[in-house]
């Protein structure tokens, strides 16, 4: 009887392995994937192989399913599971980049291996940009990142053979952007080290401000910035307010910082249900959790444009709440978003997870171009050669048609797959799109949201007469636009332009703030909210960063040449003006702009300010493009600045506003400088090249071909003064134009815009024919004289 009693007690307190013991506490939690799906079955199979029965939670989270207390359950991992390269310990967030080779990597080996060298993990681009603006601390190289790593064997690059060859060529053209290995970012300096070398404040700035979006961390715990780590950064849903709304009673519902529900968001087959609403795919706002600084492509795609103000008021009179610590205006969202497209519908797995190799700027890993799906007015996508739109050259790509492919590599077959129809379309670099296929002369795009779009390529629209007159002229008549410009040079109708980034790093008053990189790299922390907050408190470094700006704009972004050799929109990159306050409260640097050699053109021996304009795709595409005049008649588009920079005052001297004499002398002896001067920079922030082609700012600090438009490009673009060309003689500058104007007045012709354009078009055709006929008449006259001379007459 005693043995029976012990057996009953054992059964009561230690449930059998064929039950999921985790649910004894976490009853009501959502299954990570719907039962019966491929992923759910794969997790169950791993549990079976590891001998843990129905305790499927431990396949990802680790822990001890036989324990009877929380403390014991959240410790260790089944030994047999460890032998399967599974969890080695208890992982609150199994997606953490520091341990996900033992969790997600059991099934998704390729993506998890590639993430280590991905730009979202290394953050080489923003690190290089900041170090450049602080006096070129890295020179022109891109070999400093969040941690030390190196490229694997060249044959391990994810992608087709054509893609590998393509990337090898790009690496040879821009070796500074594609390093073989990367060293770790130096530690934050002490105030004493900054006193000796104020450039070192760059490392404080990076660690306290710029590097919190590193996917190895959970980021800043503020509204709009809540997320998981590593794979969970994108694949686990977090609302902007950060509250849990699922059924697990052990997760607080009134404490911000938790996942929305315990479910994976991924592709079309991964369904997430919250309060009866079911969705698939990764929502755009999950991406905007990080993509709200720098080029701001996430929030711009949604139509959000930063503002210094807080409109509008709610029903209690409160101003707009902050999102990502900012306030926003609502402008037009991208047309692709209006169609229901998520970021993943265009961006491939190599764009997002990386291909396993280092790339120091976003043009490096991003393999897609607009023409991959839309083609041109003269060629369908499958008729274009590989590399079209992505040349890294100043002439359009040439070669045989890229065609379509009939199969996918094995790693792309994981997750949702689709009917290939007549074949998978290829990216500009030669990899197949998993979700974009050819059917007849149409393109079928399978969206992660469950919607399917039938896209009409430009050539088909032209053949069917469905392009507007403006579109036909811009894309077909002036074919050079297609061959030398990015499509979004015209179709990105606005871009967030934050001019003048004024940064203060203050080491006085014992200021200490979070070192986001050190907290992220604390390998013992894998994502519980409590432990993460504790980790942040453990990683405080001297200094406090404050940022402000000179002004904001969204309209008519200027044009530059990007690293691909194509004309592209631009926005301020790191236009950094540095102020460093020492521990004694005095400025070591005040409103200082660093200068450095022109690394791209060392033979020029010129110096450039660390004020950078960056080529960009702002992800604000509209079907109706910006007007011809917004570029051809606009000095800002040419790089000459808003109103050619003529309205900007002198920044090289302190500006005092007080009682003054007529000749400008300040009358009071006690006065306050309204606007202190800036060192080493004295032009409008929007003016980055002058009319002679002299660079006034750095334009793109990454790519060899990038820079302001060249003299010949600006000459072709500049059509200012076209009105004067006619109106210096109209209405009474010459007899013919005076007579024409008089007849129009007498006959009551109303010269509106349409009539004005008709007159111009008619005059151009008449003038063209007059010149052609004149040339033919001259040739006929010459031929007549030749015949007479030949015949001796």
Short mmCIF file of C-alpha atoms in Angstrom, two decimals, residues 20-269:
data_model
loop_
_atom_site.label_atom_id
_atom_site.label_comp_id
_atom_site.label_asym_id
_atom_site.label_seq_id
_atom_site.Cartn_x
_atom_site.Cartn_y
_atom_site.Cartn_z
CA UNK A 20 2.55 19.32 -21.83
CA UNK A 21 3.58 20.21 -18.31
CA UNK A 22 4.30 23.85 -19.22
CA UNK A 23 0.55 24.40 -19.62
CA UNK A 24 -0.02 23.64 -15.96
CA UNK A 25 1.07 27.25 -15.37
CA UNK A 26 0.72 28.73 -18.84
CA UNK A 27 -2.80 27.50 -19.45
CA UNK A 28 -4.50 29.55 -22.18
CA UNK A 29 -1.33 30.62 -23.95
CA UNK A 30 -1.63 30.66 -27.71
CA UNK A 31 0.10 27.81 -29.61
CA UNK A 32 3.12 29.26 -31.40
CA UNK A 33 1.67 27.99 -34.71
CA UNK A 34 -1.73 26.61 -35.61
CA UNK A 35 -1.99 22.87 -34.83
CA UNK A 36 -1.62 20.79 -37.95
CA UNK A 37 0.64 23.24 -39.81
CA UNK A 38 4.03 22.14 -41.10
CA UNK A 39 5.89 24.05 -38.40
CA UNK A 40 3.69 22.66 -35.60
CA UNK A 41 4.32 19.14 -36.88
CA UNK A 42 8.08 19.78 -37.14
CA UNK A 43 8.20 21.00 -33.52
CA UNK A 44 6.22 17.94 -32.35
CA UNK A 45 8.61 15.67 -34.24
CA UNK A 46 11.63 17.31 -32.56
CA UNK A 47 9.97 16.77 -29.18
CA UNK A 48 9.38 13.11 -30.01
CA UNK A 49 12.99 12.63 -31.13
CA UNK A 50 14.23 14.24 -27.91
CA UNK A 51 12.02 11.97 -25.80
CA UNK A 52 10.04 14.76 -24.13
CA UNK A 53 6.62 13.59 -25.28
CA UNK A 54 4.08 16.39 -25.68
CA UNK A 55 6.29 18.95 -23.97
CA UNK A 56 6.76 20.79 -27.26
CA UNK A 57 7.47 24.12 -25.55
CA UNK A 58 10.94 22.97 -24.55
CA UNK A 59 11.94 22.39 -28.19
CA UNK A 60 12.28 26.17 -28.50
CA UNK A 61 12.39 27.47 -24.93
CA UNK A 62 14.42 24.74 -23.24
CA UNK A 63 13.78 24.36 -19.54
CA UNK A 64 12.95 21.30 -17.48
CA UNK A 65 9.50 19.81 -18.21
CA UNK A 66 9.77 17.43 -15.24
CA UNK A 67 10.14 20.20 -12.65
CA UNK A 68 7.35 21.13 -10.26
CA UNK A 69 8.45 24.71 -9.44
CA UNK A 70 8.84 27.72 -11.69
CA UNK A 71 12.46 28.19 -10.71
CA UNK A 72 13.35 24.60 -11.54
CA UNK A 73 11.25 24.52 -14.72
CA UNK A 74 12.99 27.65 -16.04
CA UNK A 75 16.42 26.11 -15.83
CA UNK A 76 18.46 23.82 -18.06
CA UNK A 77 17.17 21.79 -21.00
CA UNK A 78 16.61 18.09 -21.80
CA UNK A 79 19.95 16.43 -22.55
CA UNK A 80 18.68 14.56 -25.58
CA UNK A 81 17.36 17.80 -27.03
CA UNK A 82 20.79 19.39 -26.54
CA UNK A 83 22.26 16.50 -28.52
CA UNK A 84 20.01 17.56 -31.42
CA UNK A 85 21.69 20.99 -31.42
CA UNK A 86 18.66 22.22 -29.53
CA UNK A 87 18.39 24.54 -26.50
CA UNK A 88 21.26 24.40 -24.02
CA UNK A 89 19.37 26.24 -21.29
CA UNK A 90 16.05 27.98 -20.64
CA UNK A 91 15.48 30.73 -23.23
CA UNK A 92 12.64 33.19 -22.50
CA UNK A 93 13.04 34.54 -26.06
CA UNK A 94 14.13 31.64 -28.30
CA UNK A 95 14.60 34.03 -31.22
CA UNK A 96 17.50 35.83 -29.51
CA UNK A 97 20.30 36.23 -32.02
CA UNK A 98 22.82 35.01 -29.48
CA UNK A 99 21.27 31.55 -29.07
CA UNK A 100 18.89 31.02 -32.02
CA UNK A 101 21.24 28.57 -33.69
CA UNK A 102 19.97 26.18 -30.98
CA UNK A 103 16.28 27.05 -31.55
CA UNK A 104 15.15 28.52 -34.88
CA UNK A 105 18.38 27.22 -36.41
CA UNK A 106 17.39 23.60 -35.89
CA UNK A 107 15.08 23.98 -38.92
CA UNK A 108 16.11 27.31 -40.52
CA UNK A 109 19.86 26.80 -40.59
CA UNK A 110 20.56 28.96 -43.65
CA UNK A 111 18.72 32.07 -42.46
CA UNK A 112 20.05 31.87 -38.90
CA UNK A 113 23.62 31.39 -40.11
CA UNK A 114 23.29 34.30 -42.53
CA UNK A 115 21.92 36.72 -39.89
CA UNK A 116 25.28 37.02 -38.10
CA UNK A 117 26.77 39.05 -40.95
CA UNK A 118 23.54 40.81 -41.94
CA UNK A 119 23.36 44.59 -41.86
CA UNK A 120 20.60 44.46 -39.23
CA UNK A 121 23.04 42.74 -36.89
CA UNK A 122 26.35 44.43 -37.75
CA UNK A 123 24.96 47.96 -38.37
CA UNK A 124 28.12 48.76 -40.33
CA UNK A 125 26.36 51.44 -42.39
CA UNK A 126 25.24 53.68 -39.55
CA UNK A 127 28.52 53.10 -37.69
CA UNK A 128 30.54 54.18 -40.75
CA UNK A 129 28.26 57.21 -41.30
CA UNK A 130 28.72 58.41 -37.74
CA UNK A 131 32.48 57.81 -37.64
CA UNK A 132 32.76 59.67 -40.95
CA UNK A 133 30.93 62.71 -39.56
CA UNK A 134 33.19 62.75 -36.51
CA UNK A 135 36.32 63.32 -38.56
CA UNK A 136 36.60 60.12 -40.61
CA UNK A 137 37.56 57.84 -37.72
CA UNK A 138 37.22 54.82 -40.04
CA UNK A 139 38.43 56.55 -43.19
CA UNK A 140 36.62 55.20 -46.25
CA UNK A 141 36.52 51.63 -44.92
CA UNK A 142 33.44 49.84 -43.56
CA UNK A 143 35.11 47.27 -41.34
CA UNK A 144 33.87 48.29 -37.88
CA UNK A 145 30.63 46.78 -36.61
CA UNK A 146 28.79 45.77 -33.48
CA UNK A 147 31.08 42.79 -32.93
CA UNK A 148 33.96 40.97 -34.60
CA UNK A 149 33.01 38.58 -37.40
CA UNK A 150 34.24 37.46 -40.83
CA UNK A 151 32.93 36.14 -44.12
CA UNK A 152 32.56 32.37 -44.53
CA UNK A 153 33.80 30.35 -47.51
CA UNK A 154 32.72 32.09 -50.77
CA UNK A 155 30.75 28.99 -51.81
CA UNK A 156 28.51 29.39 -48.75
CA UNK A 157 26.94 32.63 -50.00
CA UNK A 158 23.17 32.10 -50.19
CA UNK A 159 22.01 32.48 -53.78
CA UNK A 160 22.39 31.20 -57.32
CA UNK A 161 25.68 30.90 -59.14
CA UNK A 162 24.75 33.97 -61.22
CA UNK A 163 24.13 35.88 -57.98
CA UNK A 164 27.48 34.83 -56.50
CA UNK A 165 29.31 36.02 -59.62
CA UNK A 166 27.37 39.29 -59.51
CA UNK A 167 28.26 39.92 -55.87
CA UNK A 168 31.91 39.08 -56.52
CA UNK A 169 31.97 41.82 -59.18
CA UNK A 170 30.30 44.35 -56.83
CA UNK A 171 32.84 43.52 -54.12
CA UNK A 172 35.68 44.22 -56.54
CA UNK A 173 34.11 47.53 -57.66
CA UNK A 174 33.54 48.75 -54.08
CA UNK A 175 35.93 46.82 -51.82
CA UNK A 176 35.56 49.44 -49.08
CA UNK A 177 31.88 48.44 -48.62
CA UNK A 178 32.43 44.67 -48.74
CA UNK A 179 35.13 43.84 -46.16
CA UNK A 180 36.31 40.28 -45.56
CA UNK A 181 36.16 40.74 -41.80
CA UNK A 182 34.86 43.19 -39.25
CA UNK A 183 36.28 44.40 -35.95
CA UNK A 184 34.20 45.29 -32.92
CA UNK A 185 33.28 48.89 -32.18
CA UNK A 186 35.63 50.32 -29.52
CA UNK A 187 34.33 50.75 -25.99
CA UNK A 188 32.77 54.01 -24.87
CA UNK A 189 35.43 56.58 -23.87
CA UNK A 190 35.89 58.07 -20.44
CA UNK A 191 35.36 61.83 -19.99
CA UNK A 192 39.13 62.17 -19.54
CA UNK A 193 39.80 60.46 -22.89
CA UNK A 194 37.28 62.77 -24.57
CA UNK A 195 39.07 65.81 -23.12
CA UNK A 196 42.21 64.71 -24.98
CA UNK A 197 40.45 63.65 -28.20
CA UNK A 198 36.86 64.89 -28.59
CA UNK A 199 36.35 62.77 -31.74
CA UNK A 200 36.01 59.79 -29.41
CA UNK A 201 32.61 61.15 -28.35
CA UNK A 202 31.37 59.44 -31.54
CA UNK A 203 31.47 56.11 -29.70
CA UNK A 204 29.30 57.46 -26.90
CA UNK A 205 26.85 58.82 -29.49
CA UNK A 206 26.68 55.49 -31.32
CA UNK A 207 26.29 53.38 -28.20
CA UNK A 208 23.70 55.59 -26.49
CA UNK A 209 21.64 56.61 -29.50
CA UNK A 210 22.22 54.93 -32.88
CA UNK A 211 22.71 51.25 -32.04
CA UNK A 212 19.53 50.48 -30.14
CA UNK A 213 17.95 48.96 -33.28
CA UNK A 214 20.55 46.19 -33.34
CA UNK A 215 18.49 42.98 -33.68
CA UNK A 216 20.61 41.38 -30.97
CA UNK A 217 18.72 43.58 -28.48
CA UNK A 218 15.11 44.27 -27.56
CA UNK A 219 15.60 47.94 -28.33
CA UNK A 220 14.30 50.99 -26.53
CA UNK A 221 11.31 50.18 -24.32
CA UNK A 222 9.10 53.08 -25.40
CA UNK A 223 5.87 53.40 -27.38
CA UNK A 224 6.39 52.07 -30.89
CA UNK A 225 9.75 50.50 -30.05
CA UNK A 226 8.72 47.30 -28.26
CA UNK A 227 9.95 44.13 -29.96
CA UNK A 228 11.68 40.81 -29.46
CA UNK A 229 15.30 39.87 -30.14
CA UNK A 230 16.89 38.28 -33.21
CA UNK A 231 14.26 36.33 -35.18
CA UNK A 232 11.61 37.54 -32.72
CA UNK A 233 12.37 41.17 -33.70
CA UNK A 234 10.20 40.62 -36.77
CA UNK A 235 8.44 37.29 -36.29
CA UNK A 236 6.73 37.83 -32.92
CA UNK A 237 3.98 40.51 -32.82
CA UNK A 238 4.33 43.46 -30.44
CA UNK A 239 1.83 46.29 -30.46
CA UNK A 240 3.02 49.88 -30.32
CA UNK A 241 1.78 50.16 -26.73
CA UNK A 242 3.48 46.89 -25.79
CA UNK A 243 0.67 45.11 -23.92
CA UNK A 244 -0.06 41.37 -23.90
CA UNK A 245 -3.61 40.60 -25.09
CA UNK A 246 -3.53 36.80 -25.12
CA UNK A 247 -4.89 34.14 -22.76
CA UNK A 248 -1.90 33.31 -20.55
CA UNK A 249 -2.74 34.46 -17.03
CA UNK A 250 0.93 34.47 -15.98
CA UNK A 251 1.82 37.30 -18.38
CA UNK A 252 0.80 40.73 -16.96
CA UNK A 253 -1.75 42.55 -19.11
CA UNK A 254 -1.20 45.98 -17.56
CA UNK A 255 2.59 46.12 -17.98
CA UNK A 256 4.11 47.44 -21.21
CA UNK A 257 6.90 45.56 -22.90
CA UNK A 258 5.27 42.21 -23.67
CA UNK A 259 4.41 40.43 -26.91
CA UNK A 260 0.86 40.97 -28.23
CA UNK A 261 0.16 37.24 -28.43
CA UNK A 262 2.34 34.12 -28.36
CA UNK A 263 2.28 33.44 -32.09
CA UNK A 264 4.73 33.55 -35.02
CA UNK A 265 3.96 36.05 -37.79
CA UNK A 266 5.71 35.16 -41.02
CA UNK A 267 4.30 34.12 -44.41
CA UNK A 268 0.85 33.59 -45.87
CA UNK A 269 0.33 30.26 -44.08
#
